[in-house]
Coordinates of C-alpha atoms in Angstrom, one line a residue:
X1 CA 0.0 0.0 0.0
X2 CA 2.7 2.4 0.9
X3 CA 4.7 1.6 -2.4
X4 CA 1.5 2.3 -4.4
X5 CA 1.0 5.4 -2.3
X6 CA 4.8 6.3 -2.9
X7 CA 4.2 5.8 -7.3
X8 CA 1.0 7.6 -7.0
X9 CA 2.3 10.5 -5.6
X10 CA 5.4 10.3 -8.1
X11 CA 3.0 10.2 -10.5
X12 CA 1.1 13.2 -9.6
X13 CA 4.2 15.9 -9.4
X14 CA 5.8 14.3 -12.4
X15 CA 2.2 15.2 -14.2
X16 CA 2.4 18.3 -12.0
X17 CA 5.6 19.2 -13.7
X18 CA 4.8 18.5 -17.3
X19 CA 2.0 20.5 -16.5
X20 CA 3.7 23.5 -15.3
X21 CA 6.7 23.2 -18.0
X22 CA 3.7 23.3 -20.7
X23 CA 1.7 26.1 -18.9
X24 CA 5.3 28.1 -19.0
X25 CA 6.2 27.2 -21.7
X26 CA 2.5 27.5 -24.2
X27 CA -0.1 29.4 -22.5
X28 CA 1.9 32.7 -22.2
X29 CA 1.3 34.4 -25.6
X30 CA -1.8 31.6 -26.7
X31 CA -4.6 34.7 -26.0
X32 CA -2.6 36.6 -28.9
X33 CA -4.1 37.2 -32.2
X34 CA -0.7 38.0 -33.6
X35 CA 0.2 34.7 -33.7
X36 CA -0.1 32.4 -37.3
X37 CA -2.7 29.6 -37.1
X38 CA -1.1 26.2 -37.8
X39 CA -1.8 24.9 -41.1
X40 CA -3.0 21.6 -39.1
X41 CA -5.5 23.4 -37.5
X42 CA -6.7 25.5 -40.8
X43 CA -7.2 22.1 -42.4
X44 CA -9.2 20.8 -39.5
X45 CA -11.4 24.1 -38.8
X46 CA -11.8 24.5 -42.6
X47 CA -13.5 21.1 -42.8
X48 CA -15.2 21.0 -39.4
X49 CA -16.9 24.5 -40.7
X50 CA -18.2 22.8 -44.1
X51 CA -19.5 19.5 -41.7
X52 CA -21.1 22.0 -39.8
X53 CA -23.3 23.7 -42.6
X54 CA -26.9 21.5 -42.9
X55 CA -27.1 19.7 -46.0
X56 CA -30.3 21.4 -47.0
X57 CA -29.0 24.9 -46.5
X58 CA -26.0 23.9 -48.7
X59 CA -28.0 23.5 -51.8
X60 CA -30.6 26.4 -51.6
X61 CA -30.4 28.3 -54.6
X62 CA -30.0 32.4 -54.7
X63 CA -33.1 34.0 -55.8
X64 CA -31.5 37.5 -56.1
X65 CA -28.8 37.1 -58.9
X66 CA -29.9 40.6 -61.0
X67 CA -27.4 42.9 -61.4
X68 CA -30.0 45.0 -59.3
X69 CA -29.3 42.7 -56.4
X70 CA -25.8 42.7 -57.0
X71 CA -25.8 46.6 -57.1
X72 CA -28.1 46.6 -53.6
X73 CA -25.6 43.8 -52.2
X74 CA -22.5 46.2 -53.1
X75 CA -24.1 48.7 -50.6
X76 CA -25.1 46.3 -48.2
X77 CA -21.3 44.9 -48.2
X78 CA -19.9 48.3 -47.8
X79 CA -21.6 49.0 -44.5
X80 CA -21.6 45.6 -43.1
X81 CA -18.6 44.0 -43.9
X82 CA -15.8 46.4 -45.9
X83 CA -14.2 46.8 -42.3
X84 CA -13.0 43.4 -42.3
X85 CA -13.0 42.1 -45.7
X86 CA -11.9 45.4 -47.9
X87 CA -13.9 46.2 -50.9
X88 CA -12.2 43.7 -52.6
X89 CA -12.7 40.9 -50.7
X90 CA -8.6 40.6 -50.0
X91 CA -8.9 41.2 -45.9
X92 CA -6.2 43.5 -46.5
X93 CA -7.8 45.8 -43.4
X94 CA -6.4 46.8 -40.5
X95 CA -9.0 44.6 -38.3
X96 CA -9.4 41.5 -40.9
X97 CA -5.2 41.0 -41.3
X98 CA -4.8 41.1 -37.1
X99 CA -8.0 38.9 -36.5
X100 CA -7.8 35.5 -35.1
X101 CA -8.3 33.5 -37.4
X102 CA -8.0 35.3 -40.1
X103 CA -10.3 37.2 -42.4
X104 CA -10.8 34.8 -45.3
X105 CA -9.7 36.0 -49.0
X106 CA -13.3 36.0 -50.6
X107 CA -11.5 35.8 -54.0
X108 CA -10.0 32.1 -52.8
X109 CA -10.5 29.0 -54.8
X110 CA -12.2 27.8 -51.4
X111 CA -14.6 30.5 -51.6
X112 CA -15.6 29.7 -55.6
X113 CA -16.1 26.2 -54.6
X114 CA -18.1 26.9 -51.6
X115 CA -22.5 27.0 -52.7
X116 CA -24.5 29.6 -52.4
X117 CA -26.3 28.0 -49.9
X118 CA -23.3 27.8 -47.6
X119 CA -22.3 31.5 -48.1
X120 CA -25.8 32.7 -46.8
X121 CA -25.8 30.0 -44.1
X122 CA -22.7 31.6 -42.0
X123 CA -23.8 35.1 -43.0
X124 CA -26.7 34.7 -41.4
X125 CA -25.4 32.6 -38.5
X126 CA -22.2 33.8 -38.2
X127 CA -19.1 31.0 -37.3
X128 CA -18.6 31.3 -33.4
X129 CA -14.9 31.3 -32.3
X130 CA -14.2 34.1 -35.0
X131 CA -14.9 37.4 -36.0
X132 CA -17.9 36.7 -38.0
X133 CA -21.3 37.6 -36.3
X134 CA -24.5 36.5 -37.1
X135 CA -26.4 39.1 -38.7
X136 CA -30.1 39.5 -38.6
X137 CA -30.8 40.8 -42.2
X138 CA -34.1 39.6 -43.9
X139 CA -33.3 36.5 -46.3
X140 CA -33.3 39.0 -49.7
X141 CA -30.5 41.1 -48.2
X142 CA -28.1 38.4 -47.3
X143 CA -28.7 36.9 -50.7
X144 CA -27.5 40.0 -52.0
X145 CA -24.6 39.8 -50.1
X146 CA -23.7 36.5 -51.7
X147 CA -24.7 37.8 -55.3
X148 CA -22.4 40.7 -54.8
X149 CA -19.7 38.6 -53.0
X150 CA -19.7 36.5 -56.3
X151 CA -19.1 39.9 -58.4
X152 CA -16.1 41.7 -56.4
X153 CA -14.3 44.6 -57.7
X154 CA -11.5 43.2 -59.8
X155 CA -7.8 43.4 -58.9
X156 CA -5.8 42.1 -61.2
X157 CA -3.9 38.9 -60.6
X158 CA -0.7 36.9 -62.4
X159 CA -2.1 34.2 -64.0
X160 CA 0.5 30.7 -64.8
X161 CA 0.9 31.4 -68.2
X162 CA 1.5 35.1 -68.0
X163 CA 4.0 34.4 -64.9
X164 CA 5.9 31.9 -68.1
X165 CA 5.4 34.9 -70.0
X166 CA 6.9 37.5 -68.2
X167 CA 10.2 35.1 -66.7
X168 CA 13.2 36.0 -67.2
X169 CA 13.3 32.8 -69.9
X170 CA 10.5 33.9 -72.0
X171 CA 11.9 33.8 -75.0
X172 CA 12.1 29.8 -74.6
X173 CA 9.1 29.6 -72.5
X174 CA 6.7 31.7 -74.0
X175 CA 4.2 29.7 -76.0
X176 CA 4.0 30.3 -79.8
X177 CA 0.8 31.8 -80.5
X178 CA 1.4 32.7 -83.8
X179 CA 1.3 35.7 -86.0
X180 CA -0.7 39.0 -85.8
X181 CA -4.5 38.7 -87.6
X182 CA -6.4 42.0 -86.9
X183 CA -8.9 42.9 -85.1
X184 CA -11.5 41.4 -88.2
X185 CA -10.8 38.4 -87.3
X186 CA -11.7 38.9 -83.5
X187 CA -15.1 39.3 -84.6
X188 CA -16.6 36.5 -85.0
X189 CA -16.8 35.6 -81.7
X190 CA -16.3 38.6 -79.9
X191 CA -18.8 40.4 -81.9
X192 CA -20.8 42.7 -79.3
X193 CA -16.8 43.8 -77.8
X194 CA -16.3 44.4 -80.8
X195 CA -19.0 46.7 -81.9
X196 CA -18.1 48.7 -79.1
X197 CA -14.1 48.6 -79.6
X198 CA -14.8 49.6 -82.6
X199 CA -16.8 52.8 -82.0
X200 CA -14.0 53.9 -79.5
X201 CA -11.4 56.8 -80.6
X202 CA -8.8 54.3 -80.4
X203 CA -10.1 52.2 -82.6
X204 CA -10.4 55.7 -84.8
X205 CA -7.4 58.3 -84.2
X206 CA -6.0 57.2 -87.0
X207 CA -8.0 57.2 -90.6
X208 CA -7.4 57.1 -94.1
X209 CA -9.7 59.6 -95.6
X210 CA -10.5 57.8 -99.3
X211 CA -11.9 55.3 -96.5
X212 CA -13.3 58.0 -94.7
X213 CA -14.2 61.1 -96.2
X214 CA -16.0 62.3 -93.1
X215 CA -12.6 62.0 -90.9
X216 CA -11.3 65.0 -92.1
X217 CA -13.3 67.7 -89.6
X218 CA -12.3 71.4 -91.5
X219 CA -13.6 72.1 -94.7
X220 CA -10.0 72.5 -96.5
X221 CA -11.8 73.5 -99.9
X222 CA -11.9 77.2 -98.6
X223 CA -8.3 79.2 -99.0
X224 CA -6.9 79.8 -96.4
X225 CA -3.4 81.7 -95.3
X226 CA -2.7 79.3 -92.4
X227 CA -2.2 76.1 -95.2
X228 CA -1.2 75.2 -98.8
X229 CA -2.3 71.7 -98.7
X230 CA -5.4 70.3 -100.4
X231 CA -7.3 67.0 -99.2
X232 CA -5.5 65.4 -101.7
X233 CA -2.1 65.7 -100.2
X234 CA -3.5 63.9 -96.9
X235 CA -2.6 60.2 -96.1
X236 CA -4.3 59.8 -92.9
X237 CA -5.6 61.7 -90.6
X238 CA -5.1 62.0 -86.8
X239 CA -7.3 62.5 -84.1
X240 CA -10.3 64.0 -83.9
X241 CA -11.6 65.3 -80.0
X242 CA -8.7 67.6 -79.1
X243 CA -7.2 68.3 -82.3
X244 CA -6.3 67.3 -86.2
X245 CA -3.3 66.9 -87.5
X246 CA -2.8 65.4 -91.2
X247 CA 0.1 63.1 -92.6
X248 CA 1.4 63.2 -96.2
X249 CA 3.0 60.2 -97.8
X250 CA 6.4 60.4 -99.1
X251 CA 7.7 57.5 -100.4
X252 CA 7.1 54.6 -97.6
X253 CA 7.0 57.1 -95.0
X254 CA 4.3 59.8 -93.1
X255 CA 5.3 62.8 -92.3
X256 CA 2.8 65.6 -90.4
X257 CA 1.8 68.7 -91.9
X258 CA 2.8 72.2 -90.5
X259 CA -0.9 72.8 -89.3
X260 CA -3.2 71.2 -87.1
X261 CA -6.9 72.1 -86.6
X262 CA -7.8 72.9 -83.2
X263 CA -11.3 71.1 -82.5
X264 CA -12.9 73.3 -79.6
X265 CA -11.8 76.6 -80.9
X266 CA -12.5 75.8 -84.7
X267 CA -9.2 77.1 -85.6
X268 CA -6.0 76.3 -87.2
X269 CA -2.8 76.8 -85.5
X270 CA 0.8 75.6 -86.5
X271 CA 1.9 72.6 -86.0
X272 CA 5.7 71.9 -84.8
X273 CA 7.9 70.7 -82.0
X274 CA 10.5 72.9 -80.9
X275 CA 13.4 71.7 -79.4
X276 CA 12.3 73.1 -75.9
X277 CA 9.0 70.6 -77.0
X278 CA 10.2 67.1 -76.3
X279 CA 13.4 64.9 -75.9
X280 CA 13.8 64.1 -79.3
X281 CA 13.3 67.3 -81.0
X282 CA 16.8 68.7 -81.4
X283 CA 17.8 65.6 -82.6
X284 CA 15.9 65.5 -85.5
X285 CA 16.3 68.8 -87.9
X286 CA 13.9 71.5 -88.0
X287 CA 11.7 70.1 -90.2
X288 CA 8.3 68.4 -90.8
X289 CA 9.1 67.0 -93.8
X290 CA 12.2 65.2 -91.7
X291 CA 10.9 64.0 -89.1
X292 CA 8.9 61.1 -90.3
X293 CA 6.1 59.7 -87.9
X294 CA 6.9 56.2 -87.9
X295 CA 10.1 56.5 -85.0
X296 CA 8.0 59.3 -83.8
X297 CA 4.3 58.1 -83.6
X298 CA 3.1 55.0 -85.4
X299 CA 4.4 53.0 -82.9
X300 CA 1.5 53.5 -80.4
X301 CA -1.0 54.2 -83.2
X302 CA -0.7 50.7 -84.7
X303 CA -0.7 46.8 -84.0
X304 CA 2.7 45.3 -85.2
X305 CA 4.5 48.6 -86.7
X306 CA 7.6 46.5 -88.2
X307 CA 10.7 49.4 -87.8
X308 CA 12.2 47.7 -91.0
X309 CA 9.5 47.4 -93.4
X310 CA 7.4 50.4 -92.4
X311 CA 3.8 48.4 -91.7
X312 CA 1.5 47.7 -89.8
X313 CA -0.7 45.0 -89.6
X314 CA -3.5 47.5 -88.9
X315 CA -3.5 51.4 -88.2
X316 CA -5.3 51.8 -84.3
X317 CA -5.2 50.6 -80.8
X318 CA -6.5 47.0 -82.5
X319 CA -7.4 43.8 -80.1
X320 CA -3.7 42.5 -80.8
X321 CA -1.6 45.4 -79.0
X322 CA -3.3 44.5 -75.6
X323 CA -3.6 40.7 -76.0
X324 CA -0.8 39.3 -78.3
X325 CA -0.6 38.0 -81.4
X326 CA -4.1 36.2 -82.5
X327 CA -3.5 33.5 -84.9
X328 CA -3.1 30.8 -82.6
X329 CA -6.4 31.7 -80.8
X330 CA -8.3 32.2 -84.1
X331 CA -7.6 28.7 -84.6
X332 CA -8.4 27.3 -81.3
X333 CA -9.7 29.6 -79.2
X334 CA -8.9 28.7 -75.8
X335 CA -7.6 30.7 -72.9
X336 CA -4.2 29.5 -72.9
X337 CA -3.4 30.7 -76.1
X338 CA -4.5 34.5 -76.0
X339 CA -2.5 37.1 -73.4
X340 CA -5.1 38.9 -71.1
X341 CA -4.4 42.0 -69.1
X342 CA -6.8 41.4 -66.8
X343 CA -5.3 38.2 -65.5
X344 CA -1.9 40.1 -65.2
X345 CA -0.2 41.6 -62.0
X346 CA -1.1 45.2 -61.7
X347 CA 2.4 46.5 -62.9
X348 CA 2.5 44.2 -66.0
X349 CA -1.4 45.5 -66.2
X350 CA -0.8 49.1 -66.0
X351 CA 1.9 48.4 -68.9
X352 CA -0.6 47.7 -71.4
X353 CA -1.7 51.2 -71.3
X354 CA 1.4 53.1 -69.9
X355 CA 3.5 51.7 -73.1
X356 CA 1.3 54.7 -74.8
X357 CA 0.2 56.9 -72.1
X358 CA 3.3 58.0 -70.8
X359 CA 6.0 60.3 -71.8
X360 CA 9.3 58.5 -72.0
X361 CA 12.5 57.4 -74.0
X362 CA 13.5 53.7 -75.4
X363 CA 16.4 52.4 -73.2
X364 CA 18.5 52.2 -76.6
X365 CA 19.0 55.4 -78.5
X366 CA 19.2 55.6 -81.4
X367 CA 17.9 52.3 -82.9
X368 CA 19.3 51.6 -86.5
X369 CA 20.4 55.1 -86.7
X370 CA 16.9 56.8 -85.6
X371 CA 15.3 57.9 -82.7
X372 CA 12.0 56.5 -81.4
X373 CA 9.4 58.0 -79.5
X374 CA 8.2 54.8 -78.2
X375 CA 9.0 51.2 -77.0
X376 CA 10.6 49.7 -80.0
X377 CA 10.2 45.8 -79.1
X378 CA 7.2 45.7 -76.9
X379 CA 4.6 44.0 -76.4
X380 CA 2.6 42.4 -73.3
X381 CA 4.2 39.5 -73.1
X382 CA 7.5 41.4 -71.9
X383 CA 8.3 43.5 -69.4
X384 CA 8.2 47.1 -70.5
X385 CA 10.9 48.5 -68.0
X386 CA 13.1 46.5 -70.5
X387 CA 12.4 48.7 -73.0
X388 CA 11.1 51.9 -72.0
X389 CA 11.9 54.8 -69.1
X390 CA 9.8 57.1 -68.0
X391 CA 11.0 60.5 -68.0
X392 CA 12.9 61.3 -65.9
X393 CA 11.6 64.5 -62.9
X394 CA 14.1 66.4 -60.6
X395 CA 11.7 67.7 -57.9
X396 CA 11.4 71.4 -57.6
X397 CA 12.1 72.0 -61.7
X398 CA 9.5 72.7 -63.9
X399 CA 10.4 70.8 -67.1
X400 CA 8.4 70.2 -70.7
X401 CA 7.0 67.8 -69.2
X402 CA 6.4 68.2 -65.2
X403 CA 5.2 70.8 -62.9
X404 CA 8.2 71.0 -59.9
X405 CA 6.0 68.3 -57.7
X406 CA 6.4 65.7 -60.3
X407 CA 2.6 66.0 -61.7
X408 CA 2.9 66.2 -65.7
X409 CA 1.5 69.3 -67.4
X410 CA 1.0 68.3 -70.8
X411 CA -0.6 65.5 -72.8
X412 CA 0.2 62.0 -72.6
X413 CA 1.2 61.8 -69.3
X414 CA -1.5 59.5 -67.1
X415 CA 1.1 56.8 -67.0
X416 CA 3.6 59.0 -65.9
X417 CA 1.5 60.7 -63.1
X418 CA -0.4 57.3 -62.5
X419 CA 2.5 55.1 -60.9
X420 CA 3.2 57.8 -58.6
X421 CA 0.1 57.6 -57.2
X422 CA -1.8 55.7 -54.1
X423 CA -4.0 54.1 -56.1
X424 CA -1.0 52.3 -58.4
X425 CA 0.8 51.2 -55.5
X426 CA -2.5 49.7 -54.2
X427 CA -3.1 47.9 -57.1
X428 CA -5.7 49.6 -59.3
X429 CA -5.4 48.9 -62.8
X430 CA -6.2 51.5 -65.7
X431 CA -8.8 49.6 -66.4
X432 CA -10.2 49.5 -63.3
X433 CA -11.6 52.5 -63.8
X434 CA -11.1 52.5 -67.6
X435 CA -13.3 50.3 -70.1
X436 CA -10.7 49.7 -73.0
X437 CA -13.3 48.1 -75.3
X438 CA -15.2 50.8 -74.9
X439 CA -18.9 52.5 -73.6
X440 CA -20.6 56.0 -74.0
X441 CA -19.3 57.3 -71.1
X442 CA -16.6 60.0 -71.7
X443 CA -12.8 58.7 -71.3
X444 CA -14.7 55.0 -71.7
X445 CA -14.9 54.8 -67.6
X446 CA -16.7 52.1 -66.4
X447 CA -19.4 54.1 -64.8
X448 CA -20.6 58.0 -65.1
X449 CA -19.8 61.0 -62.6
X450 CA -19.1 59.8 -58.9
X451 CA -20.6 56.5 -59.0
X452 CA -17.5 55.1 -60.4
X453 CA -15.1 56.2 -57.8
X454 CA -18.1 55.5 -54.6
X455 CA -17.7 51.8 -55.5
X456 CA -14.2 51.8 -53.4
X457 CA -14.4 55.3 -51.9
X458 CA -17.9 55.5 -50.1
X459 CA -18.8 57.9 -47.3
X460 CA -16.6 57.2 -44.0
X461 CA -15.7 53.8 -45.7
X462 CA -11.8 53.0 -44.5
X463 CA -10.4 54.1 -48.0
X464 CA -12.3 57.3 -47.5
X465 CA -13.7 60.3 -47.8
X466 CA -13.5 60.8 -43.9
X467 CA -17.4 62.4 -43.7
X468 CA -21.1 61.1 -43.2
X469 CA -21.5 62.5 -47.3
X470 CA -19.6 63.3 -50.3
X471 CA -21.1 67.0 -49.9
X472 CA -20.2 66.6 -46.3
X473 CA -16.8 66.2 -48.2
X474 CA -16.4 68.0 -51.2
X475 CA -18.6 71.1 -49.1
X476 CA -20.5 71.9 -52.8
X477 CA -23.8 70.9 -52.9
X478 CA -24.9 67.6 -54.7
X479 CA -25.1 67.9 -58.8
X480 CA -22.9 70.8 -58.8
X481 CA -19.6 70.4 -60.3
X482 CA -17.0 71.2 -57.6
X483 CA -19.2 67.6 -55.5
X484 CA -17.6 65.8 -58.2
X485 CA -14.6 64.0 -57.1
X486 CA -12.4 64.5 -60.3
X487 CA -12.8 68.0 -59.9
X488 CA -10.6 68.2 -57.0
X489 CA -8.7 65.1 -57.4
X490 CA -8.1 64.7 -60.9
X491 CA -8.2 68.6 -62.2
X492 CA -7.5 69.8 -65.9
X493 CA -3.9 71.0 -65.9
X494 CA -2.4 69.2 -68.6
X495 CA -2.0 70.7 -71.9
X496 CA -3.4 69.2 -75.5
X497 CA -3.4 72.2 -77.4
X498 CA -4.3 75.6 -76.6
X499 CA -6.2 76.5 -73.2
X500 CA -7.5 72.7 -74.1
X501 CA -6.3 70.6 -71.0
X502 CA -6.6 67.1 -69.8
X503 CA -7.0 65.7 -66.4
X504 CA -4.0 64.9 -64.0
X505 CA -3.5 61.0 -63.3
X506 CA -2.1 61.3 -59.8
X507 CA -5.4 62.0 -57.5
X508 CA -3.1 64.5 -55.6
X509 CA -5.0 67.2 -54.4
X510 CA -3.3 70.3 -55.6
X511 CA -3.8 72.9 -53.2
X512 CA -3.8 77.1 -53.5
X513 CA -0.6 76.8 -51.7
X514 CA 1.1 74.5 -54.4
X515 CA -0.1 77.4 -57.0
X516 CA 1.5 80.4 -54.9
X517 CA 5.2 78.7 -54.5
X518 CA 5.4 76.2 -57.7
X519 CA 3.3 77.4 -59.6
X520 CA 0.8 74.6 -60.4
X521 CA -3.0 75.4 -61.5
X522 CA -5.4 74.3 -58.3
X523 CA -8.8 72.6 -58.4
X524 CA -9.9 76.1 -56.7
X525 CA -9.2 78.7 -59.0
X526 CA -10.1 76.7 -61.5
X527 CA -13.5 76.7 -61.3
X528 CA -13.7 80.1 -59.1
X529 CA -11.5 82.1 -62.0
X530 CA -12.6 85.1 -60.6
X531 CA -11.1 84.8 -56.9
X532 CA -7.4 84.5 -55.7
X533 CA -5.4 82.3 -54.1
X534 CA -5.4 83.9 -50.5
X535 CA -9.8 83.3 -51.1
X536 CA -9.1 79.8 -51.8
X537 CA -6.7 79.3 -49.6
X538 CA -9.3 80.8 -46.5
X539 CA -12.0 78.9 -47.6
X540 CA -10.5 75.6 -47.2
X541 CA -9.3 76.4 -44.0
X542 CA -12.9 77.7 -42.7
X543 CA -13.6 73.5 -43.2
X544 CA -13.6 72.2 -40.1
X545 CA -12.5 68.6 -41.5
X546 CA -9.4 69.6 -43.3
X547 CA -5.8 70.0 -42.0
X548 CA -4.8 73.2 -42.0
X549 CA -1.6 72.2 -42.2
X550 CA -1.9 70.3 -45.4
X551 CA -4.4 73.4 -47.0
X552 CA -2.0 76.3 -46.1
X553 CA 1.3 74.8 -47.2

């Protein structure tokens, strides 16, 4: 008996020990939310939570899939659940990344392949243990929810092939897929894109005027002091919102007439770069007639411009210069064999439109004895840092091409003012904003006015504005044009021609201040032409919700 007592009691404080050690050694630091969950216990909680979910409930089917019900489910997301999932669905938040455990990524394979059913079962009874509540929403709402969980904003994402194709071995990796078609033979299948592509200015800056008579805007029968030329000296004719500019055909090359037609003012005006106008200006001499547009345009206004043989294999911003070479999906058309931006990373995304919009230089200069005005080489299967440099912006000069902050002030420049903003390094896309196949809203954006920037930026939502409204916000009243949001965050300052100006790319708000010591126009004064900076300047600091620190500098 007293043996037995002896091992029980050696028993009890070894147990004791092990005990203690493990209560030292784990439970200080378990409460902590900082702490990874192991992948053991993901696996297990991942399948105990689809065990948990009722058969029946797993297969009910949303009645509310309308893109009405998608739109209401947008809002309803916003208010309820933004905080923790971010609008995209990426728990990228500062609650949903330090939760334990963590904020799911909505977007995940394991969300795609979860029902319906089993999305509206633990948003209306929440998953205990976890940040998730239960919400008591009627039925309609919470299918909503799941309608619009299904359609998330898009960020864009490297898919396998395009990784191959932007490796450091893509010239061996990079699947063959063929020669350039045109966008004809996109048609066929694509036929309501398309239409619309095709009613877009960049399917139409460029145009040959036997093809279309109606391109050319002026009526150049009249005489005229300002030019000499008649409609038959014109090859093709360029643009067509801003301004006109017309290229004779010499031989195998264009070469832009002394004039251009300014579109607004219904004017003409000369036409020429000085060398104070661009990089490649003095390097070329003082001449239209010698300074042909293929190094210096045709580049960016064709699919395929071949530097030797002076073609293209269609004049335009065709299907081919954002996905790649066709043939190979005309043939077969499966995914694998076309390139598509929107499956890209956002930096190799933004370079399908930056290759254009941007002011820059071609790392080699000159190429077979000539200077180029644009990535000689490209396409988007590269990388275009491999061809192509921004220019380049010493803060605090005003070049031809930046204000002294760094924001452009002429034409051409959204690339250029776009990667130095928030929104870039975020990972917004042009075309998240921008629909390149085209709509009838002005600049092709994807939706009219403020609704397009509210669907990430809503009222006291965590990327802002910081107030119960946007009038609360923007202090103009609602339908007025200083409560728009471009008006102060994406102003008119960058020339085109004339007092014609484009908007800035960056979404910095250019304050009176910035006008006063650098000289840079401000949203203010640019509606309120008839006040001074000192007004401006006093007005924004009478709003209570604005730094006055940030407004006065």
């Amino acid at each position: 008996m007293g043996r037995k007592f002896a091992i029980s009691c050696f028993l009890v404080v070894v147990v004791a020990t092990i005990l203690g050690v493990l209560y030292a050694k784990v439970v200080p630091g378990l409460s902590s939310a900082r702490t990874e969950p192991p992948a053991a216990e993901i696996i297990i909680a991942t399948s105990l939570l689809h065990q948990s979910v009722p058969s029946e409930a797993k297969k009910s089917i949303n009645p509310a899939p309308d893109p009405s019900d998608i739109a209401l489910g947008k809002d309803l997301y916003r208010e309820k659940c933004e905080t923790c999932h971010a609008y995209d669905g990426g728990g990228n938040t500062p609650t949903g990344s330090n939760e334990f455990p963590r904020v799911p990524t909505l977007r995940s394979p394991a969300i795609a392949a979860t029902s319906d059913g089993e999305l509206f079962y633990h948003i209306r009874n929440g998953i205990r243990n976890t940040g998730m509540p239960a919400w008591n929403l009627p039925d309609r709402q919470i299918w909503q929810l799941v309608s619009f969980i299904r359609h998330l904003p898009k960020v864009a994402a490297m898919s396998p092939e395009v990784a191959t194709a932007l490796s450091p071995d893509a010239a061996t990796t990079m699947p063959d897929h063929g020669h350039y078609v045109g966008s004809v033979a996109c048609k066929g299948c694509h036929e309501s894109v398309y239409a619309r592509w095709s009613k877009t200015r960049m399917a139409n800056v460029v145009r040959d005027p036997r093809e279309h008579p109606e391109a050319i805007i002026p009526d150049l029968s009249k005489p005229n002091p300002v030019f000499s030329f008649t409609k038959d000296d014109v090859a093709l004719v360029y643009g067509s919102r801003w301004k006109q500019r017309y290229f004779k055909k010499v031989g195998d090359d264009y070469f832009p007439l002394p004039v251009q037609w300014d579109v607004f003012h219904q004017t003409w005006s000369r036409y020429f770069v000085p060398n104070t106008g661009d990089w490649w200006a003095p390097l070329y001499p003082p001449d239209n007639f010698q300074r042909p547009t293929g190094p210096l345009c045709d580049g960016c206004h064709s699919v395929n411009y071949d530097i030797n043989m002076k073609t293209v294999t269609e004049w335009n911003v065709g299907c081919e210069r954002c996905h790649g070479p066709g043939e190979a999906h005309g043939k077969k058309p499966v995914r694998d064999n076309i390139l598509n931006p929107a499956h890209f990373d956002y930096v190799h995304a933004s370079d399908t439109c930056i290759q254009c919009h941007s002011q820059g230089q071609p790392l080699t200069k000159p190429i077979q004895e000539k200077y180029y005005d644009w990535p000689v080489g490209y396409d988007v299967s590269k990388d275009l840092k491999d061809y192509w440099k921004l220019e380049e912006h010493k803060l605090g000069e005003t070049t031809f091409t930046h204000f002294p902050d760094g924001t452009g002030h002429k034409n051409r420049m959204q690339g250029n003012d776009f990667v130095q903003s928030l929104m870039y390094a975020r990972g917004v896309t042009c075309f998240s904003c921008h629909d390149p196949h085209g709509n009838e809203n002005v600049a092709m954006v994807r939706k009219p006015g403020n609704a397009l920037c509210l669907d990430c930026h809503g009222p006291n939502a965590q990327a802002g504005p910081r107030a119960p409204s946007v009038e609360a916000h923007t202090h103009h009243k609602a339908g007025s044009p200083g409560n728009e949001c471009i008006a102060c965050h994406m102003p008119k300052i960058e020339q085109t021609i004339a007092d014609q100006n484009v908007r800035s790319h960056s979404f910095h708000f250019v304050t009176p201040g910035d006008t006063d010591t650098l000289k840079i126009p401000n949203a203010c004064n640019l509606c309120h032409t008839d006040k001074s900076t000192e007004w401006a300047k006093a007005a924004l600091e009478s709003w209570p919700d604005r730094s006055p620190w940030r407004m006065s500098r």
